[in-house]
JSON list of C-alpha atoms in Angstrom, two decimals:
[
{"chain": "A", "resi": 1, "resn": "MET", "atom": "CA", "xyz": [79.50, 62.18, 62.69]},
{"chain": "A", "resi": 2, "resn": "SER", "atom": "CA", "xyz": [81.87, 60.08, 64.78]},
{"chain": "A", "resi": 3, "resn": "MET", "atom": "CA", "xyz": [83.57, 56.93, 63.48]},
{"chain": "A", "resi": 4, "resn": "LEU", "atom": "CA", "xyz": [81.45, 54.85, 65.88]},
{"chain": "A", "resi": 5, "resn": "GLN", "atom": "CA", "xyz": [78.24, 56.42, 64.53]},
{"chain": "A", "resi": 6, "resn": "LYS", "atom": "CA", "xyz": [79.39, 55.73, 60.95]},
{"chain": "A", "resi": 7, "resn": "MET", "atom": "CA", "xyz": [80.15, 52.11, 61.78]},
{"chain": "A", "resi": 8, "resn": "PHE", "atom": "CA", "xyz": [76.73, 51.71, 63.41]},
{"chain": "A", "resi": 9, "resn": "LEU", "atom": "CA", "xyz": [75.03, 53.31, 60.39]},
{"chain": "A", "resi": 10, "resn": "ALA", "atom": "CA", "xyz": [76.83, 51.03, 57.92]},
{"chain": "A", "resi": 11, "resn": "ALA", "atom": "CA", "xyz": [75.94, 47.95, 59.96]},
{"chain": "A", "resi": 12, "resn": "ALA", "atom": "CA", "xyz": [72.30, 49.01, 60.26]},
{"chain": "A", "resi": 13, "resn": "LEU", "atom": "CA", "xyz": [71.97, 49.79, 56.55]},
{"chain": "A", "resi": 14, "resn": "THR", "atom": "CA", "xyz": [73.35, 46.46, 55.41]},
{"chain": "A", "resi": 15, "resn": "SER", "atom": "CA", "xyz": [71.69, 44.31, 58.08]},
{"chain": "A", "resi": 16, "resn": "GLY", "atom": "CA", "xyz": [68.51, 43.83, 56.09]},
{"chain": "A", "resi": 17, "resn": "ILE", "atom": "CA", "xyz": [70.22, 42.22, 53.13]},
{"chain": "A", "resi": 18, "resn": "ALA", "atom": "CA", "xyz": [69.24, 38.55, 53.01]},
{"chain": "A", "resi": 19, "resn": "THR", "atom": "CA", "xyz": [67.99, 38.57, 56.59]},
{"chain": "A", "resi": 20, "resn": "ALA", "atom": "CA", "xyz": [65.37, 35.95, 55.85]},
{"chain": "A", "resi": 21, "resn": "ALA", "atom": "CA", "xyz": [68.03, 33.58, 54.62]},
{"chain": "A", "resi": 22, "resn": "SER", "atom": "CA", "xyz": [70.35, 34.14, 57.56]},
{"chain": "A", "resi": 23, "resn": "ALA", "atom": "CA", "xyz": [67.51, 33.52, 60.00]},
{"chain": "A", "resi": 24, "resn": "SER", "atom": "CA", "xyz": [67.34, 29.88, 58.95]},
{"chain": "A", "resi": 25, "resn": "GLY", "atom": "CA", "xyz": [69.04, 28.63, 62.11]},
{"chain": "A", "resi": 26, "resn": "THR", "atom": "CA", "xyz": [72.50, 27.51, 63.09]},
{"chain": "A", "resi": 27, "resn": "LYS", "atom": "CA", "xyz": [72.53, 23.99, 61.63]},
{"chain": "A", "resi": 28, "resn": "GLU", "atom": "CA", "xyz": [74.53, 23.77, 58.42]},
{"chain": "A", "resi": 29, "resn": "PRO", "atom": "CA", "xyz": [72.65, 22.27, 55.47]},
{"chain": "A", "resi": 30, "resn": "ALA", "atom": "CA", "xyz": [73.45, 18.73, 54.40]},
{"chain": "A", "resi": 31, "resn": "GLY", "atom": "CA", "xyz": [76.14, 18.57, 51.71]},
{"chain": "A", "resi": 32, "resn": "ILE", "atom": "CA", "xyz": [77.86, 21.87, 52.50]},
{"chain": "A", "resi": 33, "resn": "GLU", "atom": "CA", "xyz": [81.04, 20.12, 53.66]},
{"chain": "A", "resi": 34, "resn": "THR", "atom": "CA", "xyz": [81.67, 18.66, 50.18]},
{"chain": "A", "resi": 35, "resn": "ALA", "atom": "CA", "xyz": [80.46, 21.66, 48.16]},
{"chain": "A", "resi": 36, "resn": "LYS", "atom": "CA", "xyz": [83.12, 23.56, 46.20]},
{"chain": "A", "resi": 37, "resn": "PRO", "atom": "CA", "xyz": [83.55, 27.35, 46.00]},
{"chain": "A", "resi": 38, "resn": "MET", "atom": "CA", "xyz": [81.90, 28.75, 42.87]},
{"chain": "A", "resi": 39, "resn": "SER", "atom": "CA", "xyz": [84.15, 30.17, 40.16]},
{"chain": "A", "resi": 40, "resn": "SER", "atom": "CA", "xyz": [84.27, 33.87, 39.41]},
{"chain": "A", "resi": 41, "resn": "ALA", "atom": "CA", "xyz": [82.59, 33.22, 36.06]},
{"chain": "A", "resi": 42, "resn": "GLU", "atom": "CA", "xyz": [79.71, 31.32, 37.71]},
{"chain": "A", "resi": 43, "resn": "ILE", "atom": "CA", "xyz": [79.12, 34.10, 40.23]},
{"chain": "A", "resi": 44, "resn": "TYR", "atom": "CA", "xyz": [79.32, 36.72, 37.48]},
{"chain": "A", "resi": 45, "resn": "ARG", "atom": "CA", "xyz": [76.63, 34.91, 35.48]},
{"chain": "A", "resi": 46, "resn": "LEU", "atom": "CA", "xyz": [74.47, 34.66, 38.62]},
{"chain": "A", "resi": 47, "resn": "TYR", "atom": "CA", "xyz": [74.42, 38.40, 39.45]},
{"chain": "A", "resi": 48, "resn": "ASN", "atom": "CA", "xyz": [75.41, 40.31, 36.31]},
{"chain": "A", "resi": 49, "resn": "GLN", "atom": "CA", "xyz": [72.62, 42.64, 35.11]},
{"chain": "A", "resi": 50, "resn": "ASN", "atom": "CA", "xyz": [70.32, 41.31, 37.86]},
{"chain": "A", "resi": 51, "resn": "SER", "atom": "CA", "xyz": [68.52, 42.96, 40.73]},
{"chain": "A", "resi": 52, "resn": "TRP", "atom": "CA", "xyz": [68.38, 41.21, 44.10]},
{"chain": "A", "resi": 53, "resn": "MET", "atom": "CA", "xyz": [64.95, 41.92, 45.56]},
{"chain": "A", "resi": 54, "resn": "TRP", "atom": "CA", "xyz": [65.04, 42.28, 49.35]},
{"chain": "A", "resi": 55, "resn": "LYS", "atom": "CA", "xyz": [62.20, 42.41, 51.85]},
{"chain": "A", "resi": 56, "resn": "ALA", "atom": "CA", "xyz": [62.42, 46.22, 52.03]},
{"chain": "A", "resi": 57, "resn": "GLY", "atom": "CA", "xyz": [64.53, 47.21, 49.01]},
{"chain": "A", "resi": 58, "resn": "ALA", "atom": "CA", "xyz": [66.70, 45.97, 46.17]},
{"chain": "A", "resi": 59, "resn": "GLY", "atom": "CA", "xyz": [70.28, 45.98, 44.89]},
{"chain": "A", "resi": 60, "resn": "TYR", "atom": "CA", "xyz": [71.30, 46.10, 41.22]},
{"chain": "A", "resi": 61, "resn": "PHE", "atom": "CA", "xyz": [74.52, 44.63, 39.78]},
{"chain": "A", "resi": 62, "resn": "SER", "atom": "CA", "xyz": [75.28, 46.56, 36.58]},
{"chain": "A", "resi": 63, "resn": "THR", "atom": "CA", "xyz": [77.78, 45.43, 33.94]},
{"chain": "A", "resi": 64, "resn": "LYS", "atom": "CA", "xyz": [78.87, 49.02, 33.31]},
{"chain": "A", "resi": 65, "resn": "ALA", "atom": "CA", "xyz": [81.95, 49.56, 35.51]},
{"chain": "A", "resi": 66, "resn": "ARG", "atom": "CA", "xyz": [80.53, 46.88, 37.84]},
{"chain": "A", "resi": 67, "resn": "ARG", "atom": "CA", "xyz": [78.36, 49.59, 39.38]},
{"chain": "A", "resi": 68, "resn": "PHE", "atom": "CA", "xyz": [76.25, 48.59, 42.40]},
{"chain": "A", "resi": 69, "resn": "THR", "atom": "CA", "xyz": [73.18, 50.63, 43.35]},
{"chain": "A", "resi": 70, "resn": "ALA", "atom": "CA", "xyz": [70.63, 49.87, 46.03]},
{"chain": "A", "resi": 71, "resn": "TRP", "atom": "CA", "xyz": [67.76, 51.31, 48.02]},
{"chain": "A", "resi": 72, "resn": "SER", "atom": "CA", "xyz": [66.18, 50.25, 51.26]},
{"chain": "A", "resi": 73, "resn": "ARG", "atom": "CA", "xyz": [63.37, 51.15, 53.61]},
{"chain": "A", "resi": 74, "resn": "GLU", "atom": "CA", "xyz": [64.59, 48.78, 56.34]},
{"chain": "A", "resi": 75, "resn": "ASN", "atom": "CA", "xyz": [62.69, 49.52, 59.57]},
{"chain": "A", "resi": 76, "resn": "GLY", "atom": "CA", "xyz": [60.84, 52.30, 57.71]},
{"chain": "A", "resi": 77, "resn": "SER", "atom": "CA", "xyz": [64.01, 54.37, 57.28]},
{"chain": "A", "resi": 78, "resn": "PRO", "atom": "CA", "xyz": [64.89, 55.26, 53.68]},
{"chain": "A", "resi": 79, "resn": "SER", "atom": "CA", "xyz": [68.50, 54.78, 52.58]},
{"chain": "A", "resi": 80, "resn": "PHE", "atom": "CA", "xyz": [70.44, 54.17, 49.40]},
{"chain": "A", "resi": 81, "resn": "GLY", "atom": "CA", "xyz": [73.81, 52.76, 48.46]},
{"chain": "A", "resi": 82, "resn": "MET", "atom": "CA", "xyz": [76.11, 53.47, 45.53]},
{"chain": "A", "resi": 83, "resn": "GLY", "atom": "CA", "xyz": [79.38, 51.76, 44.77]},
{"chain": "A", "resi": 84, "resn": "ARG", "atom": "CA", "xyz": [80.95, 48.80, 42.98]},
{"chain": "A", "resi": 85, "resn": "TRP", "atom": "CA", "xyz": [80.55, 45.04, 43.09]},
{"chain": "A", "resi": 86, "resn": "PHE", "atom": "CA", "xyz": [83.36, 42.55, 42.73]},
{"chain": "A", "resi": 87, "resn": "ILE", "atom": "CA", "xyz": [84.05, 38.84, 42.88]},
{"chain": "A", "resi": 88, "resn": "THR", "atom": "CA", "xyz": [86.91, 37.13, 44.69]},
{"chain": "A", "resi": 89, "resn": "GLU", "atom": "CA", "xyz": [88.70, 33.96, 43.62]},
{"chain": "A", "resi": 90, "resn": "SER", "atom": "CA", "xyz": [87.44, 32.20, 46.73]},
{"chain": "A", "resi": 91, "resn": "GLY", "atom": "CA", "xyz": [83.81, 32.30, 45.55]},
{"chain": "A", "resi": 92, "resn": "LYS", "atom": "CA", "xyz": [82.65, 35.54, 47.14]},
{"chain": "A", "resi": 93, "resn": "LEU", "atom": "CA", "xyz": [80.41, 38.25, 45.77]},
{"chain": "A", "resi": 94, "resn": "CYS", "atom": "CA", "xyz": [81.09, 41.60, 47.46]},
{"chain": "A", "resi": 95, "resn": "PHE", "atom": "CA", "xyz": [79.77, 45.10, 47.10]},
{"chain": "A", "resi": 96, "resn": "ASN", "atom": "CA", "xyz": [81.52, 48.18, 48.42]},
{"chain": "A", "resi": 97, "resn": "ALA", "atom": "CA", "xyz": [79.04, 51.03, 48.75]},
{"chain": "A", "resi": 98, "resn": "ASP", "atom": "CA", "xyz": [78.56, 54.41, 50.34]},
{"chain": "A", "resi": 99, "resn": "TRP", "atom": "CA", "xyz": [75.23, 54.15, 52.16]},
{"chain": "A", "resi": 100, "resn": "HIS", "atom": "CA", "xyz": [73.27, 57.36, 52.64]},
{"chain": "A", "resi": 101, "resn": "ALA", "atom": "CA", "xyz": [70.53, 57.82, 55.23]},
{"chain": "A", "resi": 102, "resn": "LYS", "atom": "CA", "xyz": [68.94, 60.70, 57.12]},
{"chain": "A", "resi": 103, "resn": "THR", "atom": "CA", "xyz": [71.49, 60.14, 59.88]},
{"chain": "A", "resi": 104, "resn": "GLY", "atom": "CA", "xyz": [74.52, 60.43, 57.58]},
{"chain": "A", "resi": 105, "resn": "THR", "atom": "CA", "xyz": [76.72, 58.50, 55.17]},
{"chain": "A", "resi": 106, "resn": "ALA", "atom": "CA", "xyz": [78.88, 55.45, 55.81]},
{"chain": "A", "resi": 107, "resn": "THR", "atom": "CA", "xyz": [80.89, 53.07, 53.65]},
{"chain": "A", "resi": 108, "resn": "ALA", "atom": "CA", "xyz": [80.34, 49.34, 53.99]},
{"chain": "A", "resi": 109, "resn": "ILE", "atom": "CA", "xyz": [81.68, 46.26, 52.25]},
{"chain": "A", "resi": 110, "resn": "THR", "atom": "CA", "xyz": [79.20, 43.38, 52.24]},
{"chain": "A", "resi": 111, "resn": "CYS", "atom": "CA", "xyz": [80.26, 39.90, 51.06]},
{"chain": "A", "resi": 112, "resn": "PHE", "atom": "CA", "xyz": [78.53, 36.59, 50.44]},
{"chain": "A", "resi": 113, "resn": "SER", "atom": "CA", "xyz": [80.36, 33.28, 49.95]},
{"chain": "A", "resi": 114, "resn": "HIS", "atom": "CA", "xyz": [79.01, 30.79, 47.43]},
{"chain": "A", "resi": 115, "resn": "ARG", "atom": "CA", "xyz": [79.54, 27.04, 47.15]},
{"chain": "A", "resi": 116, "resn": "LYS", "atom": "CA", "xyz": [78.11, 24.63, 44.66]},
{"chain": "A", "resi": 117, "resn": "LYS", "atom": "CA", "xyz": [77.37, 20.92, 44.61]},
{"chain": "A", "resi": 118, "resn": "GLY", "atom": "CA", "xyz": [75.81, 19.83, 41.35]},
{"chain": "A", "resi": 119, "resn": "ASP", "atom": "CA", "xyz": [72.92, 22.21, 40.67]},
{"chain": "A", "resi": 120, "resn": "LEU", "atom": "CA", "xyz": [72.63, 23.14, 44.34]},
{"chain": "A", "resi": 121, "resn": "ILE", "atom": "CA", "xyz": [74.09, 26.51, 45.44]},
{"chain": "A", "resi": 122, "resn": "TYR", "atom": "CA", "xyz": [74.81, 27.45, 49.04]},
{"chain": "A", "resi": 123, "resn": "GLN", "atom": "CA", "xyz": [75.35, 30.99, 50.28]},
{"chain": "A", "resi": 124, "resn": "LYS", "atom": "CA", "xyz": [76.63, 32.56, 53.50]},
{"chain": "A", "resi": 125, "resn": "ARG", "atom": "CA", "xyz": [76.91, 36.19, 54.49]},
{"chain": "A", "resi": 126, "resn": "GLU", "atom": "CA", "xyz": [80.45, 36.93, 55.59]},
{"chain": "A", "resi": 127, "resn": "PRO", "atom": "CA", "xyz": [82.06, 37.01, 58.02]},
{"chain": "A", "resi": 128, "resn": "ASP", "atom": "CA", "xyz": [79.73, 35.28, 60.51]},
{"chain": "A", "resi": 129, "resn": "GLY", "atom": "CA", "xyz": [76.55, 34.26, 58.70]},
{"chain": "A", "resi": 130, "resn": "GLN", "atom": "CA", "xyz": [75.22, 30.72, 58.45]},
{"chain": "A", "resi": 131, "resn": "TRP", "atom": "CA", "xyz": [75.28, 28.59, 55.31]},
{"chain": "A", "resi": 132, "resn": "TYR", "atom": "CA", "xyz": [71.87, 28.11, 53.70]},
{"chain": "A", "resi": 133, "resn": "VAL", "atom": "CA", "xyz": [70.54, 26.78, 50.40]},
{"chain": "A", "resi": 134, "resn": "PHE", "atom": "CA", "xyz": [70.56, 29.75, 48.03]},
{"chain": "A", "resi": 135, "resn": "LYS", "atom": "CA", "xyz": [69.33, 27.76, 45.02]},
{"chain": "A", "resi": 136, "resn": "SER", "atom": "CA", "xyz": [67.85, 24.28, 45.23]},
{"chain": "A", "resi": 137, "resn": "ALA", "atom": "CA", "xyz": [68.73, 21.72, 42.55]},
{"chain": "A", "resi": 138, "resn": "GLN", "atom": "CA", "xyz": [65.22, 22.39, 41.23]},
{"chain": "A", "resi": 139, "resn": "THR", "atom": "CA", "xyz": [64.64, 26.05, 42.04]},
{"chain": "A", "resi": 140, "resn": "GLN", "atom": "CA", "xyz": [61.95, 26.64, 44.67]},
{"chain": "A", "resi": 141, "resn": "ALA", "atom": "CA", "xyz": [59.86, 29.82, 45.03]},
{"chain": "A", "resi": 142, "resn": "THR", "atom": "CA", "xyz": [61.27, 30.13, 48.57]},
{"chain": "A", "resi": 143, "resn": "ASP", "atom": "CA", "xyz": [64.93, 30.08, 47.41]},
{"chain": "A", "resi": 144, "resn": "GLU", "atom": "CA", "xyz": [66.85, 33.34, 47.85]},
{"chain": "A", "resi": 145, "resn": "PHE", "atom": "CA", "xyz": [67.88, 32.77, 44.21]},
{"chain": "A", "resi": 146, "resn": "ALA", "atom": "CA", "xyz": [64.23, 33.36, 43.21]},
{"chain": "A", "resi": 147, "resn": "LYS", "atom": "CA", "xyz": [64.67, 36.97, 44.39]},
{"chain": "A", "resi": 148, "resn": "LEU", "atom": "CA", "xyz": [67.16, 37.67, 41.56]},
{"chain": "A", "resi": 149, "resn": "ARG", "atom": "CA", "xyz": [65.42, 39.35, 38.62]},
{"chain": "A", "resi": 150, "resn": "HIS", "atom": "CA", "xyz": [66.99, 40.21, 35.31]},
{"chain": "A", "resi": 151, "resn": "GLY", "atom": "CA", "xyz": [67.16, 43.96, 34.79]},
{"chain": "A", "resi": 152, "resn": "ASP", "atom": "CA", "xyz": [67.33, 47.12, 36.85]},
{"chain": "A", "resi": 153, "resn": "TYR", "atom": "CA", "xyz": [64.64, 47.24, 39.54]},
{"chain": "A", "resi": 154, "resn": "VAL", "atom": "CA", "xyz": [66.52, 49.86, 41.56]},
{"chain": "A", "resi": 155, "resn": "SER", "atom": "CA", "xyz": [66.67, 53.04, 39.45]},
{"chain": "A", "resi": 156, "resn": "SER", "atom": "CA", "xyz": [62.90, 53.58, 39.50]},
{"chain": "A", "resi": 157, "resn": "GLN", "atom": "CA", "xyz": [62.96, 53.95, 43.31]},
{"chain": "A", "resi": 158, "resn": "LEU", "atom": "CA", "xyz": [66.45, 55.41, 43.74]},
{"chain": "A", "resi": 159, "resn": "GLY", "atom": "CA", "xyz": [65.53, 59.01, 42.85]},
{"chain": "A", "resi": 160, "resn": "ARG", "atom": "CA", "xyz": [62.67, 59.11, 45.36]},
{"chain": "A", "resi": 161, "resn": "ILE", "atom": "CA", "xyz": [64.83, 57.61, 48.11]},
{"chain": "A", "resi": 162, "resn": "GLU", "atom": "CA", "xyz": [67.70, 60.04, 47.36]},
{"chain": "A", "resi": 163, "resn": "THR", "atom": "CA", "xyz": [65.28, 62.99, 47.55]},
{"chain": "A", "resi": 164, "resn": "SER", "atom": "CA", "xyz": [63.75, 61.68, 50.79]},
{"chain": "A", "resi": 165, "resn": "VAL", "atom": "CA", "xyz": [67.17, 61.25, 52.41]},
{"chain": "A", "resi": 166, "resn": "SER", "atom": "CA", "xyz": [68.58, 64.60, 51.24]},
{"chain": "A", "resi": 167, "resn": "LYS", "atom": "CA", "xyz": [65.54, 66.62, 52.42]},
{"chain": "A", "resi": 168, "resn": "THR", "atom": "CA", "xyz": [66.41, 65.99, 56.03]},
{"chain": "A", "resi": 169, "resn": "LYS", "atom": "CA", "xyz": [70.19, 66.45, 55.89]}
]
C-alpha cells in the first residue's frame, strides 16, 4: 500500500468521528472567545473509562495504559482502531491509533480541543474543525457530551469487526 493510500485510509477512517457536531456550520458559538482551555485533569475526568458513541461506531478510553480502542462501520465499511489516548496541556484530547480496514492499515492521530466557560464546554476537531457546544450548561440530549457513556461499549463489537476485516485481507 502506498503512502498516499495509507493517508487516504486514515483520513477516511477517522472522518466519521463527531461528524454531526462538525456539521453545525461555520459560525462560532457565542462565548467561545472568552472560554478558557480545559485542564488536563478536567479532560481526564470527562473521558476516562468512558465510551464515545458515534453514529456508526464507538471509541473507548481505558484507564489501563491509556489504551484507546474503537470500531466503526462508517459508510458500511467495517474498521477498527487500537492505540493510546493522551491529553495535552493546551486542552486537547488526542488518540493515536492504528486503523485496520479491508483496504489496509494506517496510523492516524485525531485531536479535539476543549474550552470551558462556567458549566459550558466547547469542542473543536483539530486542526480545521469548527467550535461547537459539546456540553450545554444544563446538558441537552442533543449535546455531543450525551454520547459519552461510562464503561466499555467497544469490546463487545471489536471481535466481530476484527474478524470481518481480517477475512478479506
